[in-house]
Every structure is written in C-alpha cells, then in structure tokens.
mmCIF file of C-alpha atoms and ligand atoms in Angstrom:
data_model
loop_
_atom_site.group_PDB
_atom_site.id
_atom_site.type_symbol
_atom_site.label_atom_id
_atom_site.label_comp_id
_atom_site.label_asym_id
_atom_site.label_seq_id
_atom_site.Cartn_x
_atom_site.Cartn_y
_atom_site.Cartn_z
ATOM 1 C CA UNK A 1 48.409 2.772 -23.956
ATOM 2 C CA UNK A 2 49.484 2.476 -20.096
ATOM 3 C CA UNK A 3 51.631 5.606 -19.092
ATOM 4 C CA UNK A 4 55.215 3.928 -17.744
ATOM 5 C CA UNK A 5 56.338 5.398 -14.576
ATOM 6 C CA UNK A 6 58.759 8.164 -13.576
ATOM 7 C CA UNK A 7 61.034 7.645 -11.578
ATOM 8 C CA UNK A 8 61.708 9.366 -8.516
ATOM 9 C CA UNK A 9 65.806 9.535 -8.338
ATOM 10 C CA UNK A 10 67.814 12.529 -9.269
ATOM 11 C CA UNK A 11 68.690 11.859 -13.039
ATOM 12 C CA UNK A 12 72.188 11.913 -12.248
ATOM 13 C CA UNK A 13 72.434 8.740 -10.293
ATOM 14 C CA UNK A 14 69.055 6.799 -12.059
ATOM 15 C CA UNK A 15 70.314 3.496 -14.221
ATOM 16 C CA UNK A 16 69.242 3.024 -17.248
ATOM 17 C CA UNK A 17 65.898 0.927 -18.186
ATOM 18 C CA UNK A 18 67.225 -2.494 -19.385
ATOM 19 C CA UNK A 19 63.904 -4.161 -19.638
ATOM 20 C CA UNK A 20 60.540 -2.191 -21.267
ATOM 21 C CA UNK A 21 57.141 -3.974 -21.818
ATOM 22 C CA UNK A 22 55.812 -1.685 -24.590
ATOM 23 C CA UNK A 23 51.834 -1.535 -24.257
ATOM 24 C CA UNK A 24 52.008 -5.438 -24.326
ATOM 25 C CA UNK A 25 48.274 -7.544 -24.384
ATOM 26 C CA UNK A 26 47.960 -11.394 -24.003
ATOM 27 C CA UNK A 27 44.874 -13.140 -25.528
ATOM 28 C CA UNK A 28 43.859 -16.189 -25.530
ATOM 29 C CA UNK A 29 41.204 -18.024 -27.827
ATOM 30 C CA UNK A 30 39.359 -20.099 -25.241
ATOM 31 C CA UNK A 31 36.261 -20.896 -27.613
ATOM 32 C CA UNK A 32 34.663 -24.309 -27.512
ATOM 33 C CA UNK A 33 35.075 -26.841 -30.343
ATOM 34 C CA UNK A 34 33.662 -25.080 -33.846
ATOM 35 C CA UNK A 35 30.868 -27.439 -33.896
ATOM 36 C CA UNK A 36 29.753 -26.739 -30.768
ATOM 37 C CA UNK A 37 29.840 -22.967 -31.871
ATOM 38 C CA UNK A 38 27.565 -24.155 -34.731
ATOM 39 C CA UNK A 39 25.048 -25.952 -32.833
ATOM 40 C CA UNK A 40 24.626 -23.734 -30.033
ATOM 41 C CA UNK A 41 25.476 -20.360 -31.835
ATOM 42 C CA UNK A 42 27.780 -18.789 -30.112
ATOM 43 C CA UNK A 43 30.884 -16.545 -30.581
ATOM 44 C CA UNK A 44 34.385 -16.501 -30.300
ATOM 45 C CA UNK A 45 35.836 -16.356 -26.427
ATOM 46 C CA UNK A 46 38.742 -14.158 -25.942
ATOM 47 C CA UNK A 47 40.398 -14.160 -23.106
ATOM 48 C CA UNK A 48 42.267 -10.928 -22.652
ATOM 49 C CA UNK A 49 44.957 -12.280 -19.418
ATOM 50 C CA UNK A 50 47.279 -9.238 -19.921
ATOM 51 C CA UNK A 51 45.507 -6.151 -22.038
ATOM 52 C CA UNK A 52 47.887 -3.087 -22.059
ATOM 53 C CA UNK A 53 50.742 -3.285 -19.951
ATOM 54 C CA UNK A 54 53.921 -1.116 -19.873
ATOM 55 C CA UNK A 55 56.799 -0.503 -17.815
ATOM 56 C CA UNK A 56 60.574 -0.485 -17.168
ATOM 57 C CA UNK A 57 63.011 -1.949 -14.932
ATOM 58 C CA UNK A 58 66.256 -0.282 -14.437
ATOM 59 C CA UNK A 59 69.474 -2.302 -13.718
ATOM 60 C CA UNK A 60 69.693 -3.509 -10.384
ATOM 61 C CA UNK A 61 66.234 -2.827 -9.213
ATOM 62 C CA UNK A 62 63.527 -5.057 -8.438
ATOM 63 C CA UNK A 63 60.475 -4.430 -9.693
ATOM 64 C CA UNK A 64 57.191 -6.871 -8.148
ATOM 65 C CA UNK A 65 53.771 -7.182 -9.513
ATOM 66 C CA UNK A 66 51.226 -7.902 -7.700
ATOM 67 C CA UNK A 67 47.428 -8.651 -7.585
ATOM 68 C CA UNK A 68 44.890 -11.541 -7.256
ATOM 69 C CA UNK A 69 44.669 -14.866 -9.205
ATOM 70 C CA UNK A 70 43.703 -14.607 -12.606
ATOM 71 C CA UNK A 71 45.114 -10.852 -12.674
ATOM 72 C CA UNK A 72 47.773 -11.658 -15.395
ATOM 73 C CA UNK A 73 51.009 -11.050 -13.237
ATOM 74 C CA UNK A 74 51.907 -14.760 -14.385
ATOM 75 C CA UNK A 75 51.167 -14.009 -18.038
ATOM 76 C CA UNK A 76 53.259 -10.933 -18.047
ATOM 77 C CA UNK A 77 56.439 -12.488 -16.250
ATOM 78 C CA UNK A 78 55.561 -15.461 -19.444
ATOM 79 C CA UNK A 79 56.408 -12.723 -21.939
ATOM 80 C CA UNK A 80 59.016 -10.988 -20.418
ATOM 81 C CA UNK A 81 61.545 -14.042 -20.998
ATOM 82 C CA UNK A 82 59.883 -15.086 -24.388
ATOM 83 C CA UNK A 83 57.941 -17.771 -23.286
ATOM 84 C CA UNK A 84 54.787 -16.287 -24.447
ATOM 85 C CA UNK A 85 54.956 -13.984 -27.659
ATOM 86 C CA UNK A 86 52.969 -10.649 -27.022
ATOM 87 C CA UNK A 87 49.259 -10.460 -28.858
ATOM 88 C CA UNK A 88 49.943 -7.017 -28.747
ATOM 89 C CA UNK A 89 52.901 -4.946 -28.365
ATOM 90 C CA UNK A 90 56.943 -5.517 -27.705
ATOM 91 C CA UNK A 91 58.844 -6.533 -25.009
ATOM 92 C CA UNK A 92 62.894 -4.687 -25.327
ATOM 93 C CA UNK A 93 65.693 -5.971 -23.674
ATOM 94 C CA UNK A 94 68.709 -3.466 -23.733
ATOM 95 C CA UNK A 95 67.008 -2.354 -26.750
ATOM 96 C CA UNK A 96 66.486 -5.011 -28.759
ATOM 97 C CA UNK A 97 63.093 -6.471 -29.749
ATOM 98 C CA UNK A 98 62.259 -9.899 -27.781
ATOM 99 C CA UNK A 99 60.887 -11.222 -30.881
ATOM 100 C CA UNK A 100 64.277 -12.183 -31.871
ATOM 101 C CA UNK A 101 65.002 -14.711 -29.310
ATOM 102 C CA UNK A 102 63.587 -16.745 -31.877
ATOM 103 C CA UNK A 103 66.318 -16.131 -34.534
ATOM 104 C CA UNK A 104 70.126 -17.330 -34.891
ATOM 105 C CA UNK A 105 71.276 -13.327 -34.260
ATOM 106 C CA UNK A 106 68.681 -13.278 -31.065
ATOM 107 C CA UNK A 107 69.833 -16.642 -29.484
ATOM 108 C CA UNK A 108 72.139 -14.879 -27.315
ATOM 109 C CA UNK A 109 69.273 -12.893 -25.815
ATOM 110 C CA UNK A 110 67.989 -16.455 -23.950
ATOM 111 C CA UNK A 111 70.980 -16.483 -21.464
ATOM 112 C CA UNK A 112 70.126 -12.942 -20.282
ATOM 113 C CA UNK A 113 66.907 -13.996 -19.111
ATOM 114 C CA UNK A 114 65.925 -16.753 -16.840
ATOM 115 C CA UNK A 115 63.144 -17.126 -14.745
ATOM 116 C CA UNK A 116 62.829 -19.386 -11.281
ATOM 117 C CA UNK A 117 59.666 -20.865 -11.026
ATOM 118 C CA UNK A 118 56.543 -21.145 -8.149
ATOM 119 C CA UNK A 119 57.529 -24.976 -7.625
ATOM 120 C CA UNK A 120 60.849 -26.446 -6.719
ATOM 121 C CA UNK A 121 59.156 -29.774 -6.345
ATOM 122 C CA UNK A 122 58.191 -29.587 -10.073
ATOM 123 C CA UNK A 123 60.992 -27.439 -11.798
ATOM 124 C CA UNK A 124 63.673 -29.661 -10.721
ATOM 125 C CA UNK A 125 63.725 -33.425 -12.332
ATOM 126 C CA UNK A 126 63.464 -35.993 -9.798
ATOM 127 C CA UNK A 127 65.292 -38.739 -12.056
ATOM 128 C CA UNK A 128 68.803 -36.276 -12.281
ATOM 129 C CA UNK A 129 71.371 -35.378 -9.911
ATOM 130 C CA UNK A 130 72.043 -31.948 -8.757
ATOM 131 C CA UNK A 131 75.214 -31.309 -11.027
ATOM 132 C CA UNK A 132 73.164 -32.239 -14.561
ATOM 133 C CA UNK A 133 70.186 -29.867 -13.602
ATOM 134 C CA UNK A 134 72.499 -26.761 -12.793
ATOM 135 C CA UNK A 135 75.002 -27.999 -15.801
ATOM 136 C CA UNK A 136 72.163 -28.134 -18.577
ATOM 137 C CA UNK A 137 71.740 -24.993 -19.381
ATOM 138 C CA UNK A 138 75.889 -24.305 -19.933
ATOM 139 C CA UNK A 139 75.412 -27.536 -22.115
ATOM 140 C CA UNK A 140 72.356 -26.029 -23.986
ATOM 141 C CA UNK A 141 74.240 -23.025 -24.717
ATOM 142 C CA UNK A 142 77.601 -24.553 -25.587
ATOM 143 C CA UNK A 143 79.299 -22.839 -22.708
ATOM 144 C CA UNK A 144 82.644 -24.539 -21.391
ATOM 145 C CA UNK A 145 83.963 -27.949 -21.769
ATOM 146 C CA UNK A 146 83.461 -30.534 -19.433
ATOM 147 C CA UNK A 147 86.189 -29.537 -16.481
ATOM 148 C CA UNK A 148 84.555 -25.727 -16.833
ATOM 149 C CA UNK A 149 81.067 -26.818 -16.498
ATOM 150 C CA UNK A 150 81.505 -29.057 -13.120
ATOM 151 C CA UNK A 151 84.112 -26.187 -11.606
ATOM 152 C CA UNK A 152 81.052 -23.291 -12.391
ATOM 153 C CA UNK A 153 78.308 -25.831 -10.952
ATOM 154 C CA UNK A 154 80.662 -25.566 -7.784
ATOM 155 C CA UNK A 155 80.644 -22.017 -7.758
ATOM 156 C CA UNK A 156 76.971 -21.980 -8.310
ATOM 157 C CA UNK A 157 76.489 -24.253 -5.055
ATOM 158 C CA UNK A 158 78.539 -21.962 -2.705
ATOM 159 C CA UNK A 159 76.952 -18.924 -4.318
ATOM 160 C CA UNK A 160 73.594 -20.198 -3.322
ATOM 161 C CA UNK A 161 75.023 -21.239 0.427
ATOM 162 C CA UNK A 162 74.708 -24.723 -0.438
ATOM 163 C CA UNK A 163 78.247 -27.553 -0.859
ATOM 164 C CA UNK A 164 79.659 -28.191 -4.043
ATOM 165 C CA UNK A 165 79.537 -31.993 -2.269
ATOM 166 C CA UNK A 166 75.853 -31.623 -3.008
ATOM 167 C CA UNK A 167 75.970 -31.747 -6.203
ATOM 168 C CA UNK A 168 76.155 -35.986 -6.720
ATOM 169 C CA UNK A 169 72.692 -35.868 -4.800
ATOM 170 C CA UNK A 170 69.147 -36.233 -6.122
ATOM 171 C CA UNK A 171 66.318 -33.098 -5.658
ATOM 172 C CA UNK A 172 64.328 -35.344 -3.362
ATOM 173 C CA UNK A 173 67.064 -35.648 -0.815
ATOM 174 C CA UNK A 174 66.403 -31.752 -0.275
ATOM 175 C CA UNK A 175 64.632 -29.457 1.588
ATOM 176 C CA UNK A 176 62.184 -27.165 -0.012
ATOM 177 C CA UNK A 177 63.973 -23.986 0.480
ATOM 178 C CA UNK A 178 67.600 -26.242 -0.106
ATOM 179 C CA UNK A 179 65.166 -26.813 -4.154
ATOM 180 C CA UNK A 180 64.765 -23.617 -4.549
ATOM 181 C CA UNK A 181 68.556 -22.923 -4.078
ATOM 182 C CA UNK A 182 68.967 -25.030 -6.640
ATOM 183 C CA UNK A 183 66.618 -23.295 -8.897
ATOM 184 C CA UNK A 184 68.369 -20.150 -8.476
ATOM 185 C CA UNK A 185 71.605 -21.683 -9.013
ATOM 186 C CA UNK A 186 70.497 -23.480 -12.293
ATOM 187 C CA UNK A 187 68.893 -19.787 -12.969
ATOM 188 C CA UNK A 188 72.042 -18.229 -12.497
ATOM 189 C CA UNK A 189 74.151 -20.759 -14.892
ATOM 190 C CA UNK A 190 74.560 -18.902 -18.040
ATOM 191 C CA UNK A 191 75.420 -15.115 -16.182
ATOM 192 C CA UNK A 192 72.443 -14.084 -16.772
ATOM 193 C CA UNK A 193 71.435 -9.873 -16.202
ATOM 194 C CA UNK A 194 68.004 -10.135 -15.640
ATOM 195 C CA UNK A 195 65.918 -13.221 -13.310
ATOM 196 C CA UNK A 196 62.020 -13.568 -13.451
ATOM 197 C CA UNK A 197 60.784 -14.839 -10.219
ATOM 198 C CA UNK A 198 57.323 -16.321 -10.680
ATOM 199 C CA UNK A 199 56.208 -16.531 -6.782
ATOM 200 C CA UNK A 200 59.289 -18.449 -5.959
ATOM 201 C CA UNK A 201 58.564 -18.869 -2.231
ATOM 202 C CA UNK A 202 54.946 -19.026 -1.988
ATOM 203 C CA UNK A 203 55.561 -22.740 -2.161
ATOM 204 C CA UNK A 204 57.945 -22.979 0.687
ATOM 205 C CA UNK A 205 57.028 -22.235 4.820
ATOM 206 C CA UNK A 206 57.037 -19.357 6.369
ATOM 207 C CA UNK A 207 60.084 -20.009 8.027
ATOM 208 C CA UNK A 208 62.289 -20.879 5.148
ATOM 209 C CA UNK A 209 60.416 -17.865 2.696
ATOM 210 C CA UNK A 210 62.835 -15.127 4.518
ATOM 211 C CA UNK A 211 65.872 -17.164 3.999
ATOM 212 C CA UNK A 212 65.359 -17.591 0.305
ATOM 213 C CA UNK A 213 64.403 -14.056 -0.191
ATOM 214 C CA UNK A 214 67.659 -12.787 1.754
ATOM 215 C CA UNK A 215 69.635 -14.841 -0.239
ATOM 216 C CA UNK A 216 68.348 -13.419 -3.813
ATOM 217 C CA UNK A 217 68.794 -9.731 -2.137
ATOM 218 C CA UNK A 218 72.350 -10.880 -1.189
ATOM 219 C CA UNK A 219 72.782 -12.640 -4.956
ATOM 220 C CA UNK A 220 71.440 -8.940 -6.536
ATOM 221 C CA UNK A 221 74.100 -7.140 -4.452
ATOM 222 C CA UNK A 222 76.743 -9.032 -5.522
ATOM 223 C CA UNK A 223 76.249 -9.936 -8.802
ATOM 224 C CA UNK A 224 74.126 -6.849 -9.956
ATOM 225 C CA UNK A 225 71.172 -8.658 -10.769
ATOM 226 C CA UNK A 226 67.997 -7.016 -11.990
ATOM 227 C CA UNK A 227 64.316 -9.194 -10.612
ATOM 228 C CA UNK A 228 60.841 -8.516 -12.023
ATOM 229 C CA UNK A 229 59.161 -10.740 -8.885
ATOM 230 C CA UNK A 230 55.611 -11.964 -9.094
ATOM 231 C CA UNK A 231 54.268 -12.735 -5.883
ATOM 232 C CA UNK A 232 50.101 -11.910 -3.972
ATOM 233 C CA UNK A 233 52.163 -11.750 -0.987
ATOM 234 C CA UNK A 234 52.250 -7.833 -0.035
ATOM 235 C CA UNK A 235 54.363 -8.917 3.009
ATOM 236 C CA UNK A 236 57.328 -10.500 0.765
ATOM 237 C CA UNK A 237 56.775 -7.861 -1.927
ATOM 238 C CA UNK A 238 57.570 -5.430 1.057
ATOM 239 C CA UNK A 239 60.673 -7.021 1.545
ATOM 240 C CA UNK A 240 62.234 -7.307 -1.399
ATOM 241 C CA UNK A 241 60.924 -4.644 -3.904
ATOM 242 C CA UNK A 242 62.212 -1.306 -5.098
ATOM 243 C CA UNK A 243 58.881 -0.379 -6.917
ATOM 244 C CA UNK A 244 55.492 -2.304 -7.107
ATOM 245 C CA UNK A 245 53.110 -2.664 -9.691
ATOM 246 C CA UNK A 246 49.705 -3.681 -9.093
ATOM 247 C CA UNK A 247 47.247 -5.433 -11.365
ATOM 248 C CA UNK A 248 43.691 -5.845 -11.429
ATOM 249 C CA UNK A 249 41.949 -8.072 -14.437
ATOM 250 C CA UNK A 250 44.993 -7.845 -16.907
ATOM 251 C CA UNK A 251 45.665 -3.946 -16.029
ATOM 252 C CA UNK A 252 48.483 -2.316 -14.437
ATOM 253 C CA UNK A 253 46.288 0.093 -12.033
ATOM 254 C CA UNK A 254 49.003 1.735 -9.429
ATOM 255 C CA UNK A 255 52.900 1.480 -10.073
ATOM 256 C CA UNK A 256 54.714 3.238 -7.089
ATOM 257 C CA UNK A 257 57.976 2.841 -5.371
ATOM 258 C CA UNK A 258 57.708 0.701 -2.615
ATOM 259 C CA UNK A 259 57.715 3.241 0.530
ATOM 260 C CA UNK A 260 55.015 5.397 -1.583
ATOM 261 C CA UNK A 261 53.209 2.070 -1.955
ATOM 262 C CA UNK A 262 52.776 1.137 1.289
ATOM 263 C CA UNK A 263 52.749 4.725 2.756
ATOM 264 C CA UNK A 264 50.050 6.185 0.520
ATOM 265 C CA UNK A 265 47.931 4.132 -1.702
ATOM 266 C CA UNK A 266 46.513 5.684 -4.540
ATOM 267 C CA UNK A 267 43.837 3.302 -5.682
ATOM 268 C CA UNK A 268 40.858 1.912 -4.680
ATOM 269 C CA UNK A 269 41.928 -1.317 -5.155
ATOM 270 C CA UNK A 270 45.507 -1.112 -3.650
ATOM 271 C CA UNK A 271 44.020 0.418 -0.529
ATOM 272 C CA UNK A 272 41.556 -2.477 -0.647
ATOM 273 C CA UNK A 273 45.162 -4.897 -0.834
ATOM 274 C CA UNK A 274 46.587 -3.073 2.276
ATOM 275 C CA UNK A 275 43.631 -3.569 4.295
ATOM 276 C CA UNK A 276 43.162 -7.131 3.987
ATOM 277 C CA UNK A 277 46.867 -7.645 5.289
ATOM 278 C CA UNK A 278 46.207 -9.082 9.375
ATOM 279 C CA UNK A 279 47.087 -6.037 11.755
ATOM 280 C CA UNK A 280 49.490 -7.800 13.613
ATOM 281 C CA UNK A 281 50.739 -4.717 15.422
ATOM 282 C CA UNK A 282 46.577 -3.827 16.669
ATOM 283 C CA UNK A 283 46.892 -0.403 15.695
ATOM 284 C CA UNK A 284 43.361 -0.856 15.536
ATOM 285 C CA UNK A 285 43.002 1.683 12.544
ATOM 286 C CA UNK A 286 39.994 2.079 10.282
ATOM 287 C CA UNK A 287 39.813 -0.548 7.209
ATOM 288 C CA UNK A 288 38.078 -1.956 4.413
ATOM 289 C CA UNK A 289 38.916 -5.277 3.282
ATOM 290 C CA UNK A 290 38.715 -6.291 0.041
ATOM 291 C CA UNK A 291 34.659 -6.929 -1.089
ATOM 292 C CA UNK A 292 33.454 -9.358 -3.651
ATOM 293 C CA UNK A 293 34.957 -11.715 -6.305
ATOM 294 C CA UNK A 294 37.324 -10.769 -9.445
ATOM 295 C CA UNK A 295 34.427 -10.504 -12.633
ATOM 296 C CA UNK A 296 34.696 -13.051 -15.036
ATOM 297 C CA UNK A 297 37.772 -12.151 -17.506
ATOM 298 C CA UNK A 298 35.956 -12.682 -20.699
ATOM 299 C CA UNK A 299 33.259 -10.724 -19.637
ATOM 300 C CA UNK A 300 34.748 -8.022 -17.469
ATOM 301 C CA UNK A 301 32.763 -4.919 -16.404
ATOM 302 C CA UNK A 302 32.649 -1.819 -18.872
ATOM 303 C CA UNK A 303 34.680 0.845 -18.249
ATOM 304 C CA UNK A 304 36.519 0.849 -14.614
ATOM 305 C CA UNK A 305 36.619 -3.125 -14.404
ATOM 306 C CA UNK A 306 37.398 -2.443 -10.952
ATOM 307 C CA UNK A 307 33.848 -0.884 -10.836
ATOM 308 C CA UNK A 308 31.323 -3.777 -9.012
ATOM 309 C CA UNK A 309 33.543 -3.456 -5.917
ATOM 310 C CA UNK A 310 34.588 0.229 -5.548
ATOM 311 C CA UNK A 311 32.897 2.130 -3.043
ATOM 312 C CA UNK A 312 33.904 5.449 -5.237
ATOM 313 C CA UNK A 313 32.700 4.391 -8.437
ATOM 314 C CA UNK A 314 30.589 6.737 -10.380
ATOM 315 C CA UNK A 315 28.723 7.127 -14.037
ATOM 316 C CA UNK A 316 31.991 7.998 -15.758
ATOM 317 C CA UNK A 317 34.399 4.571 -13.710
ATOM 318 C CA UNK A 318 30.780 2.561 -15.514
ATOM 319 C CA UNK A 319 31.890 3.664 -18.939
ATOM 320 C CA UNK A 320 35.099 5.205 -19.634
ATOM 321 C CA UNK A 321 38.518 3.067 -18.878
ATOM 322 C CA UNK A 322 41.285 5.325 -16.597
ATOM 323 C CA UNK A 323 44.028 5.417 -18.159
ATOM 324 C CA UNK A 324 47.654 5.260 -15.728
ATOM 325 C CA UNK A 325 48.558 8.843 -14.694
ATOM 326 C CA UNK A 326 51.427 10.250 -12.938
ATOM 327 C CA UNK A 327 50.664 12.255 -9.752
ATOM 328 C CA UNK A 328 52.349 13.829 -6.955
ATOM 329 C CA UNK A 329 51.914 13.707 -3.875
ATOM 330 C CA UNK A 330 53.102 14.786 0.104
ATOM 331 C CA UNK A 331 54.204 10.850 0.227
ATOM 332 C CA UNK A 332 56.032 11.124 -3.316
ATOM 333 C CA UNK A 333 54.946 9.884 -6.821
ATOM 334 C CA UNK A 334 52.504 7.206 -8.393
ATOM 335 C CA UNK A 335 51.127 6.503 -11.263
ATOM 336 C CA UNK A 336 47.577 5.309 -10.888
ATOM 337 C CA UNK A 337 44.162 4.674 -13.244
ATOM 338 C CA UNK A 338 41.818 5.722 -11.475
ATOM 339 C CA UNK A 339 38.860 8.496 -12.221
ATOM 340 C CA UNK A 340 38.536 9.537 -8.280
ATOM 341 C CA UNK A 341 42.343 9.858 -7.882
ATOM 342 C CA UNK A 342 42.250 11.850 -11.074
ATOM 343 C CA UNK A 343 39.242 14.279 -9.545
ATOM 344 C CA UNK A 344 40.559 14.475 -6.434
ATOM 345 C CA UNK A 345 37.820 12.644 -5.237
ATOM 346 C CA UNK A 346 40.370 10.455 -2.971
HETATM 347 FE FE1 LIG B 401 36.841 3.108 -8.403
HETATM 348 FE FE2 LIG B 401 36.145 4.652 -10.460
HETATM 349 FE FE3 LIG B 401 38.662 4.629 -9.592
HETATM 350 FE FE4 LIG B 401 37.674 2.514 -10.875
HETATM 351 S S1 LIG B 401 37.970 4.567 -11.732
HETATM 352 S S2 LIG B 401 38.887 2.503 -9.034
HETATM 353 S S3 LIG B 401 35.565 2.510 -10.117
HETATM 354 S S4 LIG B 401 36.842 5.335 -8.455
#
C-alpha cells in the first residue's frame, strides 16, 4: 500500500482530512471476444489504470494530480465521486465509505461531491436553456420548490460573474470560458463541500484559462470549497494547487506541497516533468527533458515501471517496486517511490 502524505503545518492549525482514497486500484478487463481467446489462445487482459493509490485532502485545500495520458489521474478523479467503484480499496468521505452512495442512507453523500468536466462544449446540453441545466440537479435531489430553484439559479449566475438575465439563453450563445461558468455553477447547485475538476480549462485558450482558474480560487475562498484538480498542465497546477501529486502508469510516485514541488523535485520522473516546461525566463540552466514513450499499461515494465526511461535506474528499480516514502529535506517534505531517492543516490 502507497504511504499517504504528512503534512507539513503545525498540528494546531492543520484541517481535518475530509476526503481519503484508501490504497484504491482500477482494473479493467479489456480481453477480446472469448472466442477469439479460444482460437488464438490467449489470456485474459487486465488493464490496471489506477493500481494502489492513497491520499487525503483536507478541507479547503486543493490537491492536483498530475502526469501523462494514460497515467490514471482521470480514473482516480472517476472514483473519487462514485462514478467508478474501486477494484480495490475504499474511497471515505468525512468518514463514511463511498460505497454507500449507492444506498437510500448514502444518497445524501451525491450532493457533496460534484465534479466539472474537461468539455464545456459537451457537458452542457445544447437543446436546454441555461436555467434547466443549473436547476437539474436541485430537481434531482428534491431541493426547493419552483420560486427557490429559479432565485438559487440567480445566485449561482452572479456567483460565477455571469447575469441572472443569462439564464433564458442557450449554451451555444456562449463563450467557452462563459460554458465553463456554467459548469461550475451547475457544479455548485446542491452546496456541495468537495468539486472534482477533471482538466476543466485545458479545453479553453490561454487567455480565458487564468480567468476561470481565478474564479474557482475566488469560489474556494468564499465558499470553503475543497478541489482535487486533474490537469498535465504543470503551469495551471502551479497556480492553483496547495499540494501535487504526480502519477506515472497508475502510481502515485511524488506527493509534495506545491513550493516543495516545484522547488525540489524528488523523482526522476517529476524532474523529467519540470524540465520539459519551455524556459521562458532563459535562465539557460541544465535540463533533461522527458525521454521515450509511457510502456504499454497491460504490459508495464517489472519493478520501477518508470525504469526504460530513468537515467538512475539500477538492478534493484528492474525488479523490486518503490514503495511512497516520506523524506525530509533543506526544501521541506515529500513523499516519493523511488529506490535512488531512498539511497541517496539523488
Ligand atoms: Fe529511476 Fe529506479 Fe527511482 Fe524508478 S526507482 S525512478 S528506475 S531510480
């Protein structure tokens, strides 16, 4: 099991954890038909997307994972608001099992979480107007009459900077950052504690991206949200994180707060992140972008999977799998999996 991280704040003033993945896995069976196992004679393919994963996330901070495509970040923010039940492990929300989103006691537990999607071009549907997408999830969950509804979708507009006169319109009349205002109000509908944001500006330009990630800062301030945010963008994970988690083939390898992070990589891999971000300021200093392609998931590398493309990899990263492990150091804490970190090879 992945060690969760410590963290670094005097106990005193540290929330508590509101959200814990508990050593969860995600596999999928992605084996062809059975007869063409039969005829050709071959196995079972299991895809492992997320393979022992845990953390927590405090109230009011934001923790992002990050990594390459295909590293499982998705698959993990999937789980984390039920939408994908855990192979192995638990996911607890203030203590209680996520499993139980799925019973009459646990239906509650579905207006805590809400997640705001990649695409506001997608997530929103063309054919309603603005005030039935924000208003169906206070339908879904019974919440208000008809008067309460349209005077909350109101207050949802101005809390996302946009006018409750907007709300007769249709999604295509929009912007791209004015959608994913609207996603975040329709997120926010039901009160909810804790948001998952699955890349939610990658979509939009570069431009608009800083807006939209202001806003959610400005929407955690005042409303004491808590964000696990999914992006490959180290640039907006900068901006908007507390801590980062970073994945590599369905592992967390180096979880950090954010100033440690960027300061003083720990793993190979991480390092091999920060380098491939464009030196815009030409300081010119030594680097070493990240080499080769992510292995195939159902056949990943023995031990280290991270192994084919680290220039530290020895005998032992070829056979035995690092487990996460706190360490200290002059830029603060991290937890990371890695055998040279642990041998103060690096
Ligand atoms: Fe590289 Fe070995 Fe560390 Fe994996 S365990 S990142 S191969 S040094």
């Amino acid at each position: 099991m992945s060690a969760a991280l410590t963290p670094m704040a005097p106990a005193s003033v540290v929330p508590e954890p509101i959200v814990k993945a508990n050593d969860i896995a995600m596999h999928f069976d992605v084996s062809p038909p059975w007869l063409n196992r039969v005829l050709e004679k071959t196995g079972r393919s299991i895809l492992r997307a997320v393979d022992g994963v845990s953390f927590e996330i405090r109230r009011g901070e934001t923790l992002s994972l990050v990594g390459e495509s295909g590293c499982g970040k998705s698959t993990v923010a999937r789980m984390l608001v039920g939408l994908y039940r855990p192979t192995r492990g638990n996911v607890e929300f203030f203590g209680r099992d996520l499993r139980e989103i799925d019973t009459a006691s646990g239906r509650g537990l579905r207006q805590e979480l809400q997640m705001i999607f990649q695409d506001p071009y997608a997530s929103l549907n063309p054919r309603w107007r603005v005030a039935d997408i924000i208003a169906e999830p206070l339908r879904t969950h019974g919440m208000g009459g008809k008067a309460q509804v349209l005077q909350r979708v109101d207050e949802l507009l101005n809390l996302v900077r946009l006018s409750p006169a907007d709300k007769v319109k249709y999604p295509h009349q929009f912007s791209g950052g004015q959608r994913q205002r609207l996603s975040i109000a329709r997120a926010l509908a039901t009160h909810p504690e804790f948001l998952v944001c699955d890349e939610p500006t990658s979509a939009l330009d570069v431009s608009v991206q800083a807006q939209v990630l202001n806003l959610m800062k400005d929407l955690q301030r005042e409303l004491g949200l808590t964000y696990l945010f999914i992006s490959h963008n180290l640039a907006v994970v900068r901006h908007i994180s507390d801590r980062v988690g970073v994945m590599y083939l369905g592992k967390l390898v180096e979880v950090a707060p954010k100033k440690t992070l960027f300061a003083a990589p720990r793993h190979p891999y991480t390092r091999m992140l920060l380098d491939a971000i464009p030196d815009l300021e030409m300081t010119g200093r030594a680097r070493t972008p990240v080499a080769g392609e992510v292995p195939n998931p159902l056949n990943p590398p023995s031990g280290c999977a991270f192994h084919p493309r680290c220039p530290h990899a020895n005998a032992r990263c070829r056979s035995e799998v690092p487990m996460l492990k706190l360490y200290k150091h002059a830029a603060g804490e991290s937890s990371a999996a890695c055998h040279a970190v642990e041998e103060g090879r690096i």
